[in-house]
Amino acid sequence: FRNLKRVGACGEMRSPASLTNPRYRRYNVSKSGARPKDTKAEEAGPVTKPIDGSKNGGSRTILPKGPKFYPADDEKKPKFVRTKTKAHQAAKVAKLRGSITPGTVLILLSGRFRGKRVVFLKQLPKSGLLLVSGPFALNGVPVRRVNQAYVIATSTKVDISGVDVGKLDDDYFARPKGKQGKKGEEFFADKAAKAAVDPKRIEDQKAVDAKIMAAVEKTPMMKEYLSTRFSLSKHERPHEMKF
């Protein structure tokens, strides 16, 4: 009680300002030196104590108590952000599924041609996308790129050994960069005006379809199979089907 002072007429006991004010406490600590840390709790490890009794094993290991604080479930955690460098993207090309081989008939699950059956030609080395074709003469699907996450691989195959797709790569499908207008001009532009199809792409489409159609006509019912859209009826479970 030596640090307490009697203040007021009623004899109320109060502590001096050096004990209650944090500024004075910091000054006193710096003046007298910081208190040594209690390293006993930090260095505490498993303790082995002897146990009496012939059936108790002779000793018992006591582990230190864990922390009393646990983070809440709704506490925000830092998200892992993948790098977007070109070298990282080039090394991360999607691995082709084992069920997809050149000539495999695929079923598209998304996009404007969802439900259509197409023929797989090859995997593009730069983007890892799949190069497919309808062919266009049967179901209207041109030579295009699709993601293998949105296709179903079937057991049906078409012989495409004579199809030449060496020049069809990601640069082949790159759109030409045109002059951009001012903000708002695209909204009032004439929607009827559409970009004309490159005549070179039309010739390449006909060349690819000619080889595929020659192989399709050799297999009975293959033409009807590719031209029919895939759909599900009532009580049909796709996870129990064999494609």
XYZ file of N, CA and C in Angstrom:
729
model
N 0.813 -1.212 0.000
C 0.000 0.000 0.000
C 0.846 1.261 0.000
N 2.129 1.147 -0.196
C 2.958 2.331 -0.092
C 2.780 3.258 -1.286
N 2.299 2.702 -2.470
C 2.105 3.539 -3.651
C 0.735 4.189 -3.691
N -0.134 3.935 -2.701
C -1.472 4.502 -2.672
C -1.460 5.784 -1.851
N -2.288 6.721 -2.256
C -2.410 7.995 -1.569
C -3.839 8.192 -1.119
N -4.016 8.836 0.027
C -5.350 9.127 0.552
C -5.774 10.471 -0.009
N -6.876 10.450 -0.800
C -7.348 11.654 -1.474
C -8.784 11.896 -1.032
N -9.135 13.175 -0.791
C -10.510 13.529 -0.490
C -10.825 13.458 0.984
N -12.026 13.991 1.305
C -12.426 14.050 2.711
C -12.797 12.679 3.245
N -13.333 11.810 2.377
C -13.782 10.493 2.819
C -12.647 9.490 2.880
N -11.456 9.919 2.525
C -10.309 9.025 2.628
C -10.228 7.994 1.518
N -10.600 8.344 0.262
C -10.559 7.400 -0.863
C -9.114 7.129 -1.246
N -8.750 5.878 -1.447
C -7.397 5.483 -1.785
C -7.260 5.433 -3.311
N -6.261 6.120 -3.847
C -6.014 6.129 -5.279
C -4.533 5.873 -5.540
N -4.257 5.317 -6.764
C -2.881 5.059 -7.175
C -2.310 6.305 -7.804
N -1.000 6.510 -7.717
C -0.392 7.682 -8.369
C -0.471 7.576 -9.881
N -0.247 8.721 -10.534
C -0.367 8.757 -11.999
C 0.653 7.881 -12.686
N 1.801 7.616 -12.070
C 2.834 6.802 -12.706
C 2.416 5.345 -12.859
N 1.375 4.920 -12.090
C 0.903 3.542 -12.193
C -0.302 3.403 -13.102
N -1.094 4.434 -13.238
C -2.325 4.351 -14.025
C -2.158 4.864 -15.445
N -1.337 5.850 -15.648
C -1.171 6.430 -16.975
C -0.154 5.599 -17.767
N -0.515 5.148 -18.972
C 0.424 4.304 -19.743
C 1.680 5.049 -20.150
N 1.606 6.396 -20.290
C 2.801 7.145 -20.663
C 3.865 7.083 -19.572
N 3.413 7.204 -18.320
C 4.352 7.139 -17.207
C 4.903 5.725 -17.050
N 4.086 4.715 -17.357
C 4.566 3.344 -17.238
C 5.674 3.073 -18.236
N 5.521 3.585 -19.462
C 6.563 3.413 -20.454
C 7.858 4.095 -20.006
N 7.713 5.246 -19.377
C 8.893 5.969 -18.906
C 9.595 5.198 -17.792
N 8.822 4.640 -16.896
C 9.425 3.907 -15.788
C 10.110 2.631 -16.272
N 9.525 1.969 -17.263
C 10.131 0.747 -17.790
C 11.437 1.064 -18.476
N 11.460 2.154 -19.285
C 12.688 2.536 -19.957
C 13.757 2.990 -18.967
N 13.307 3.512 -17.833
C 14.255 4.007 -16.833
C 14.862 2.871 -16.028
N 14.036 1.921 -15.648
C 14.517 0.814 -14.818
C 14.921 -0.408 -15.623
N 14.632 -0.383 -16.936
C 14.972 -1.552 -17.749
C 13.755 -2.428 -17.974
N 13.678 -3.047 -19.180
C 12.530 -3.888 -19.512
C 12.559 -5.159 -18.678
N 11.378 -5.648 -18.396
C 11.274 -6.872 -17.622
C 11.692 -8.074 -18.471
N 12.393 -9.000 -17.905
C 12.779 -10.187 -18.693
C 11.567 -11.026 -19.065
N 11.609 -11.589 -20.257
C 10.489 -12.403 -20.729
C 10.464 -13.727 -19.991
N 9.274 -14.200 -19.831
C 9.095 -15.491 -19.182
C 9.282 -16.591 -20.232
N 10.506 -17.102 -20.303
C 10.815 -18.127 -21.305
C 10.461 -19.526 -20.841
N 9.941 -19.616 -19.644
C 9.601 -20.931 -19.128
C 8.464 -21.560 -19.913
N 7.467 -20.732 -20.262
C 6.324 -21.257 -21.017
C 6.700 -21.554 -22.466
N 7.644 -20.734 -23.032
C 8.026 -20.943 -24.417
C 8.859 -22.211 -24.582
N 9.748 -22.472 -23.606
C 10.624 -23.625 -23.709
C 9.988 -24.897 -23.169
N 8.781 -24.783 -22.653
C 8.151 -25.962 -22.070
C 7.846 -26.972 -23.160
N 8.201 -28.211 -22.910
C 7.948 -29.293 -23.850
C 7.306 -30.456 -23.136
N 7.294 -31.625 -23.756
C 6.744 -32.811 -23.088
C 7.526 -33.165 -21.826
N 6.793 -33.445 -20.778
C 7.395 -33.769 -19.486
C 7.064 -35.216 -19.150
N 8.089 -35.983 -18.767
C 7.906 -37.383 -18.396
C 7.931 -37.492 -16.874
N 6.853 -38.036 -16.313
C 6.738 -38.182 -14.871
C 6.613 -39.660 -14.509
N 7.260 -40.060 -13.425
C 7.131 -41.463 -13.003
C 5.753 -41.739 -12.410
N 5.238 -42.913 -12.662
C 3.921 -43.327 -12.183
C 4.103 -44.588 -11.350
N 3.524 -44.556 -10.182
C 3.588 -45.729 -9.315
C 2.610 -46.793 -9.793
N 2.894 -47.996 -9.441
C 2.022 -49.110 -9.811
C 2.659 -49.976 -10.869
N 2.526 -51.276 -10.680
C 3.166 -52.206 -11.616
C 2.443 -52.290 -12.953
N 1.170 -51.904 -13.007
C 0.387 -52.009 -14.229
C 0.201 -50.668 -14.941
N 0.889 -49.647 -14.512
C 0.716 -48.311 -15.102
C 1.833 -47.929 -16.060
N 2.773 -48.803 -16.324
C 3.814 -48.523 -17.291
C 5.044 -47.853 -16.730
N 5.015 -47.408 -15.506
C 6.201 -46.826 -14.898
C 6.350 -45.332 -15.108
N 5.914 -44.805 -16.265
C 6.059 -43.365 -16.532
C 4.944 -42.924 -17.463
N 4.770 -41.635 -17.528
C 3.725 -41.056 -18.380
C 4.223 -39.720 -18.906
N 4.016 -39.498 -20.225
C 4.452 -38.258 -20.868
C 3.296 -37.266 -20.891
N 3.524 -36.096 -20.352
C 2.503 -35.053 -20.296
C 2.866 -33.984 -21.312
N 1.966 -33.732 -22.260
C 2.200 -32.722 -23.296
C 1.813 -31.345 -22.786
N 2.469 -30.294 -23.280
C 2.096 -28.932 -22.854
C 0.720 -28.549 -23.368
N 0.081 -27.660 -22.660
C -1.245 -27.211 -23.048
C -1.170 -26.338 -24.299
N -2.143 -26.490 -25.172
C -2.175 -25.703 -26.389
C -2.701 -24.306 -26.157
N -2.697 -23.491 -27.182
C -3.200 -22.118 -27.018
C -4.699 -22.105 -26.773
N -5.147 -21.119 -26.021
C -6.560 -20.988 -25.724
C -7.330 -20.256 -26.819
N -6.608 -19.655 -27.762
C -7.267 -18.887 -28.825
C -7.312 -19.734 -30.093
N -8.468 -19.790 -30.718
C -8.642 -20.470 -31.989
C -9.304 -19.498 -32.968
N -8.828 -19.432 -34.222
C -9.449 -18.499 -35.175
C -10.871 -18.915 -35.517
N -11.719 -17.915 -35.734
C -13.112 -18.181 -36.080
C -13.205 -18.732 -37.494
N -14.301 -19.455 -37.761
C -14.488 -20.053 -39.084
C -14.707 -18.997 -40.165
N -15.350 -17.892 -39.792
C -15.649 -16.853 -40.773
C -14.544 -15.810 -40.879
N -13.395 -16.087 -40.300
C -12.298 -15.127 -40.382
C -11.707 -15.135 -41.790
N -11.450 -13.980 -42.338
C -10.931 -13.868 -43.700
C -9.489 -14.357 -43.754
N -9.208 -15.154 -44.771
C -7.873 -15.686 -44.969
C -7.310 -15.159 -46.287
N -6.024 -14.948 -46.361
C -5.444 -14.462 -47.630
C -5.603 -15.484 -48.740
N -6.014 -15.024 -49.899
C -6.233 -15.895 -51.044
C -4.942 -16.072 -51.825
N -4.779 -17.274 -52.355
C -3.605 -17.573 -53.161
C -3.870 -17.109 -54.594
N -3.043 -16.204 -55.082
C -3.202 -15.649 -56.425
C -2.119 -16.229 -57.317
N -2.542 -16.872 -58.394
C -1.574 -17.456 -59.302
C -0.940 -16.369 -60.168
N 0.297 -16.599 -60.519
C 0.984 -15.634 -61.379
C 0.443 -15.712 -62.791
N 0.471 -14.584 -63.474
C -0.075 -14.494 -64.826
C 1.025 -14.232 -65.849
N 2.236 -14.664 -65.568
C 3.316 -14.438 -66.506
C 3.161 -15.324 -67.729
N 3.784 -14.917 -68.823
C 3.699 -15.682 -70.058
C 4.390 -17.037 -69.923
N 5.495 -17.071 -69.197
C 6.193 -18.336 -69.007
C 5.340 -19.310 -68.203
N 4.591 -18.785 -67.230
C 3.725 -19.641 -66.416
C 2.570 -20.186 -67.257
N 1.988 -19.352 -68.093
C 0.886 -19.802 -68.927
C 1.347 -20.811 -69.974
N 2.578 -20.625 -70.505
C 3.071 -21.556 -71.505
C 3.330 -22.930 -70.901
N 3.748 -22.964 -69.637
C 4.029 -24.246 -69.002
C 2.770 -24.940 -68.511
N 1.681 -24.212 -68.348
C 0.456 -24.781 -67.813
C -0.542 -25.091 -68.932
N -0.156 -25.932 -69.864
C -1.070 -26.382 -70.912
C -1.853 -27.577 -70.378
N -3.163 -27.552 -70.583
C -4.015 -28.610 -70.045
C -3.626 -29.964 -70.634
N -3.602 -30.961 -69.772
C -3.289 -32.319 -70.217
C -4.516 -32.929 -70.875
N -4.304 -33.564 -72.008
C -5.413 -34.141 -72.767
C -5.917 -35.397 -72.066
N -7.240 -35.522 -71.986
C -7.833 -36.695 -71.365
C -7.504 -37.953 -72.159
N -7.400 -39.071 -71.460
C -7.066 -40.318 -72.129
C -8.154 -40.821 -73.056
N -9.403 -40.420 -72.806
C -10.515 -40.878 -73.650
C -10.648 -40.076 -74.931
N -9.869 -39.007 -75.088
C -9.953 -38.165 -76.285
C -8.726 -38.422 -77.140
N -8.937 -38.985 -78.307
C -7.870 -39.251 -79.274
C -8.301 -38.703 -80.629
N -7.373 -38.461 -81.550
C -7.762 -37.955 -82.881
C -8.790 -38.852 -83.561
N -9.904 -38.243 -83.950
C -10.999 -38.977 -84.574
C -12.140 -39.307 -83.646
N -12.001 -39.007 -82.341
C -13.069 -39.295 -81.384
C -14.248 -38.353 -81.592
N -15.440 -38.886 -81.537
C -16.655 -38.069 -81.648
C -16.972 -37.503 -80.262
N -17.088 -36.182 -80.179
C -17.355 -35.487 -78.922
C -18.744 -34.883 -78.944
N -19.317 -34.708 -77.772
C -20.608 -34.040 -77.611
C -20.355 -32.719 -76.908
N -20.731 -31.616 -77.527
C -20.526 -30.294 -76.942
C -21.582 -30.027 -75.880
N -21.153 -29.455 -74.760
C -22.053 -29.211 -73.629
C -22.355 -27.743 -73.408
N -21.687 -26.832 -74.100
C -21.925 -25.413 -73.900
C -21.701 -24.679 -75.208
N -22.112 -23.407 -75.200
C -21.943 -22.607 -76.398
C -23.152 -22.681 -77.320
N -23.035 -22.041 -78.439
C -24.152 -21.984 -79.395
C -24.395 -23.324 -80.064
N -23.409 -24.239 -80.033
C -23.563 -25.552 -80.661
C -23.714 -26.661 -79.625
N -24.216 -26.344 -78.439
C -24.347 -27.366 -77.411
C -25.338 -28.445 -77.852
N -24.970 -29.672 -77.564
C -25.768 -30.818 -77.984
C -25.334 -31.405 -79.315
N -24.481 -30.681 -80.058
C -24.038 -31.173 -81.357
C -22.886 -32.160 -81.178
N -22.778 -33.098 -82.099
C -21.678 -34.055 -82.125
C -20.640 -33.578 -83.132
N -19.386 -33.596 -82.727
C -18.292 -33.109 -83.561
C -17.167 -34.140 -83.553
N -16.238 -33.970 -84.487
C -15.090 -34.869 -84.612
C -13.853 -34.130 -84.098
N -13.131 -34.773 -83.208
C -11.922 -34.183 -82.647
C -10.762 -34.367 -83.625
N -10.041 -33.256 -83.894
C -8.933 -33.291 -84.842
C -7.574 -33.318 -84.140
N -7.326 -32.353 -83.211
C -6.063 -32.325 -82.485
C -6.183 -31.338 -81.330
N -5.166 -31.354 -80.455
C -5.077 -30.383 -79.368
C -4.061 -29.315 -79.734
N -4.455 -28.073 -79.593
C -3.573 -26.964 -79.929
C -2.483 -26.836 -78.868
N -1.215 -26.741 -79.281
C -0.118 -26.772 -78.306
C -0.017 -25.524 -77.439
N -0.436 -24.367 -77.922
C -0.247 -23.132 -77.165
C -1.312 -22.962 -76.086
N -2.572 -23.126 -76.438
C -3.669 -22.898 -75.499
C -4.185 -24.176 -74.856
N -3.925 -25.330 -75.454
C -4.440 -26.580 -74.927
C -5.886 -26.854 -75.281
N -6.510 -26.010 -76.123
C -7.890 -26.222 -76.535
C -7.975 -27.319 -77.586
N -9.187 -27.834 -77.772
C -9.417 -28.906 -78.727
C -9.888 -28.332 -80.049
N -9.313 -28.807 -81.136
C -9.728 -28.408 -82.474
C -10.718 -29.438 -82.982
N -11.953 -29.009 -83.289
C -13.017 -29.916 -83.699
C -13.668 -29.380 -84.962
N -14.403 -30.276 -85.603
C -15.198 -29.909 -86.773
C -16.415 -30.799 -86.823
N -17.558 -30.261 -87.353
C -18.837 -30.941 -87.351
C -18.917 -32.302 -88.005
N -18.677 -32.448 -89.259
C -18.309 -31.393 -90.208
C -19.453 -30.437 -90.504
N -19.107 -29.317 -91.108
C -20.077 -28.242 -91.328
C -21.209 -28.672 -92.249
N -20.940 -29.563 -93.182
C -21.975 -29.985 -94.129
C -23.058 -30.822 -93.451
N -22.771 -31.452 -92.306
C -23.750 -32.316 -91.651
C -24.546 -31.592 -90.570
N -23.867 -30.917 -89.660
C -24.572 -30.313 -88.527
C -24.309 -28.817 -88.363
N -23.557 -28.206 -89.284
C -23.354 -26.763 -89.238
C -22.294 -26.295 -88.262
N -21.493 -27.204 -87.710
C -20.435 -26.804 -86.781
C -19.144 -26.628 -87.579
N -18.595 -25.419 -87.644
C -17.352 -25.201 -88.403
C -16.128 -25.654 -87.613
N -14.975 -25.497 -88.207
C -13.723 -25.771 -87.494
C -13.563 -24.717 -86.408
N -13.497 -25.159 -85.168
C -13.460 -24.234 -84.050
C -12.704 -24.854 -82.886
N -12.425 -24.014 -81.876
C -11.744 -24.460 -80.673
C -12.738 -24.585 -79.518
N -12.606 -25.638 -78.728
C -13.469 -25.852 -77.565
C -12.606 -26.306 -76.394
N -13.121 -26.073 -75.208
C -12.455 -26.514 -73.983
C -12.877 -27.940 -73.667
N -11.908 -28.787 -73.309
C -12.226 -30.183 -73.055
C -13.050 -30.382 -71.785
N -13.162 -29.340 -70.949
C -14.006 -29.443 -69.760
C -15.485 -29.428 -70.114
N -15.835 -28.994 -71.336
C -17.238 -28.861 -71.729
C -17.583 -29.803 -72.876
N -16.982 -30.986 -72.891
C -17.309 -31.989 -73.908
C -17.432 -33.344 -73.233
N -18.193 -34.228 -73.887
C -18.299 -35.623 -73.478
C -17.657 -36.462 -74.566
N -16.681 -37.268 -74.188
C -16.001 -38.138 -75.144
C -16.792 -39.429 -75.303
N -17.084 -39.801 -76.524
C -17.801 -41.036 -76.810
C -16.818 -42.106 -77.269
N -17.319 -43.327 -77.380
C -16.493 -44.435 -77.862
C -16.480 -44.521 -79.379
N -17.239 -43.669 -80.061
C -17.285 -43.672 -81.530
C -16.085 -42.916 -82.085
N -15.480 -43.465 -83.116
C -14.306 -42.848 -83.725
C -14.450 -42.807 -85.243
N -13.789 -41.808 -85.821
C -13.770 -41.617 -87.277
C -12.312 -41.591 -87.713
N -12.016 -42.248 -88.811
C -10.652 -42.283 -89.331
C -10.328 -40.944 -89.994
N -9.419 -40.168 -89.376
C -9.036 -38.852 -89.914
C -7.558 -38.841 -90.291
N -7.033 -39.992 -90.665
C -5.609 -40.063 -91.002
C -5.262 -39.214 -92.222
N -6.236 -38.963 -93.107
C -5.966 -38.172 -94.300
C -6.236 -36.695 -94.157
N -6.650 -36.241 -92.973
C -6.980 -34.833 -92.761
C -5.711 -34.076 -92.383
N -5.432 -32.988 -93.088
C -4.260 -32.162 -92.840
C -4.681 -30.909 -92.068
N -4.297 -30.830 -90.795
C -4.625 -29.679 -89.941
C -3.346 -29.063 -89.381
N -2.255 -29.166 -90.104
C -0.981 -28.652 -89.618
C -0.949 -27.145 -89.481
N -1.627 -26.432 -90.362
C -1.590 -24.964 -90.317
C -2.657 -24.359 -89.416
N -3.519 -25.175 -88.854
C -4.570 -24.670 -87.969
C -4.032 -24.637 -86.537
N -3.730 -23.448 -86.058
C -3.233 -23.257 -84.699
C -3.972 -22.094 -84.056
N -3.505 -21.646 -82.898
C -4.171 -20.548 -82.193
C -4.059 -19.230 -82.957
N -2.947 -19.005 -83.632
C -2.807 -17.776 -84.411
C -3.759 -17.746 -85.599
N -4.163 -18.911 -86.059
C -5.098 -18.978 -87.185
C -6.469 -18.413 -86.800
N -6.849 -18.575 -85.532
C -8.169 -18.112 -85.066
C -8.119 -16.721 -84.439
N -6.965 -16.070 -84.445
C -6.859 -14.733 -83.853
C -7.656 -13.731 -84.677
N -8.388 -12.881 -83.995
C -9.204 -11.880 -84.681
C -8.343 -10.679 -85.050
N -8.563 -10.109 -86.211
C -7.777 -8.918 -86.589
C -8.153 -7.727 -85.723
N -7.157 -6.967 -85.336
C -7.391 -5.796 -84.500
C -7.822 -4.627 -85.375
N -9.059 -4.192 -85.174
C -9.591 -3.069 -85.932
C -9.510 -1.777 -85.148
N -9.866 -0.688 -85.801
C -9.836 0.624 -85.167
C -11.032 0.768 -84.247
N -10.794 1.101 -82.985
C -11.852 1.255 -82.009
C -12.393 2.679 -82.041
N -13.714 2.769 -82.040
C -14.356 4.074 -82.050
C -14.481 4.646 -80.655
N -15.088 5.795 -80.560
C -15.276 6.437 -79.274
C -16.312 5.681 -78.456
N -16.300 5.943 -77.173
C -17.199 5.268 -76.266
C -18.641 5.667 -76.565
N -19.481 4.680 -76.788
C -20.896 4.915 -77.097
C -21.217 4.806 -78.565
N -20.219 4.856 -79.444
C -20.506 4.754 -80.878
C -20.877 3.332 -81.279
N -20.333 2.333 -80.571
C -20.654 0.954 -80.916
C -22.111 0.635 -80.630
N -22.710 1.332 -79.645
C -24.108 1.063 -79.305
C -25.047 1.547 -80.407
N -24.714 2.677 -81.021
C -25.565 3.232 -82.070
C -25.142 2.767 -83.460
N -24.151 1.903 -83.552
C -23.714 1.419 -84.862
C -24.758 0.487 -85.449
N -24.682 0.282 -86.740
C -25.635 -0.572 -87.439
C -25.349 -2.032 -87.080
N -26.311 -2.676 -86.409
C -26.118 -4.057 -86.002
C -26.232 -5.021 -87.184
N -26.829 -4.594 -88.257
C -26.988 -5.480 -89.412
C -25.662 -5.749 -90.097
N -24.713 -4.835 -89.972
C -23.420 -5.007 -90.633
C -22.585 -6.002 -89.850
N -22.307 -7.165 -90.425
C -21.529 -8.215 -89.792
C -20.197 -8.362 -90.514
N -19.218 -8.867 -89.779
C -17.899 -9.070 -90.365
C -17.961 -10.191 -91.398
N -17.403 -9.948 -92.553
C -17.413 -10.947 -93.613
C -16.425 -12.060 -93.294
N -16.799 -13.288 -93.686
C -15.939 -14.442 -93.434
C -14.806 -14.436 -94.445
N -13.618 -14.707 -93.954
C -12.442 -14.742 -94.818
C -12.580 -15.877 -95.831
N -12.433 -15.603 -97.127
C -12.543 -16.685 -98.123
C -11.530 -17.807 -97.907
N -10.397 -17.480 -97.310
C -9.397 -18.506 -97.054
C -9.897 -19.514 -96.024
N -10.631 -19.041 -95.039
C -11.169 -19.948 -94.021
C -12.260 -20.832 -94.605
N -12.994 -20.304 -95.587
C -14.019 -21.130 -96.238
C -13.369 -22.260 -97.027
N -12.278 -21.962 -97.698
C -11.570 -23.002 -98.446
C -10.972 -24.047 -97.502
N -10.411 -23.596 -96.389
C -9.859 -24.550 -95.431
C -10.959 -25.427 -94.830
N -12.133 -24.843 -94.598
C -13.256 -25.627 -94.064
C -13.683 -26.703 -95.052
N -13.755 -26.364 -96.306
C -14.157 -27.344 -97.321
C -13.114 -28.447 -97.470
N -11.833 -28.086 -97.359
C -10.775 -29.091 -97.490
C -10.806 -30.078 -96.324
N -11.039 -29.584 -95.110
C -11.103 -30.470 -93.949
C -12.346 -31.335 -93.995
N -13.507 -30.742 -94.350
C -14.751 -31.500 -94.389
C -14.733 -32.572 -95.469
N -14.040 -32.319 -96.563
C -14.005 -33.309 -97.650
C -13.333 -34.596 -97.186
N -12.242 -34.477 -96.423
C -11.560 -35.668 -95.920
C -12.387 -36.379 -94.860
N -13.050 -35.588 -93.993
C -13.860 -36.208 -92.932
C -15.085 -36.896 -93.521
N -15.740 -36.263 -94.494
C -16.931 -36.850 -95.104
C -16.586 -38.146 -95.840
N -15.401 -38.214 -96.422
C -15.008 -39.454 -97.098
C -14.906 -40.603 -96.105
N -14.415 -40.332 -94.890
C -14.336 -41.377 -93.871
C -15.699 -41.657 -93.246
N -16.567 -40.653 -93.157
C -17.896 -40.842 -92.563
C -18.774 -41.712 -93.446
N -18.689 -41.522 -94.739
C -19.527 -42.294 -95.653
C -19.154 -43.767 -95.701
N -17.951 -44.098 -95.267
C -17.557 -45.511 -95.252
C -18.184 -46.269 -94.094
N -18.593 -45.569 -93.050
C -19.196 -46.211 -91.871
C -20.705 -46.083 -91.950
N -21.450 -47.189 -91.889
C -22.917 -47.093 -91.960
C -23.491 -46.370 -90.747
N -24.511 -45.555 -90.959
C -25.240 -44.790 -89.950
C -24.399 -43.705 -89.276
N -23.185 -43.489 -89.734
C -22.350 -42.452 -89.120
C -22.840 -41.059 -89.503
N -23.325 -40.901 -90.714
C -23.809 -39.594 -91.149
C -25.042 -39.184 -90.347
N -25.948 -40.110 -90.114
C -27.136 -39.805 -89.319
C -26.775 -39.558 -87.851
N -25.761 -40.253 -87.368
C -25.343 -40.092 -85.968
C -24.760 -38.703 -85.715
N -23.942 -38.214 -86.638
C -23.333 -36.898 -86.457
C -24.320 -35.759 -86.671
N -25.313 -35.972 -87.499
C -26.284 -34.908 -87.793
C -27.376 -34.802 -86.744
N -27.472 -35.760 -85.802
C -28.505 -35.750 -84.765
C -27.980 -35.073 -83.514
N -28.788 -34.217 -82.932
C -28.407 -33.513 -81.712
C -28.625 -34.419 -80.501
N -27.694 -34.367 -79.568
C -27.802 -35.170 -78.346
C -28.777 -34.504 -77.383
N -29.642 -35.308 -76.760
C -30.602 -34.787 -75.791
C -30.952 -35.896 -74.809
N -31.519 -35.490 -73.693
C -31.929 -36.422 -72.654
C -33.443 -36.388 -72.500
N -34.021 -37.558 -72.306
C -35.456 -37.675 -72.069
C -35.710 -37.952 -70.588
N -36.949 -38.142 -70.257
C -37.327 -38.376 -68.870
C -36.783 -39.725 -68.396
N -36.310 -39.737 -67.150
C -35.766 -40.931 -66.494
C -34.466 -41.409 -67.141
N -33.778 -40.561 -67.885
C -32.480 -40.909 -68.444
C -31.386 -40.246 -67.601
N -30.474 -41.052 -67.095
C -29.419 -40.581 -66.201
C -28.087 -40.627 -66.934
N -27.482 -39.465 -67.204
C -26.239 -39.475 -67.991
C -25.086 -40.167 -67.281
N -25.063 -40.166 -65.925
C -23.954 -40.805 -65.231
C -24.005 -42.321 -65.309
N -25.142 -42.872 -65.765
C -25.260 -44.325 -65.925
C -25.150 -44.744 -67.392
N -24.934 -43.782 -68.278
C -24.864 -44.100 -69.703
C -23.424 -44.402 -70.114
N -23.299 -45.157 -71.141
C -22.014 -45.438 -71.759
C -22.021 -44.797 -73.142
N -21.231 -43.769 -73.304
C -21.237 -43.011 -74.548
C -20.283 -43.656 -75.571
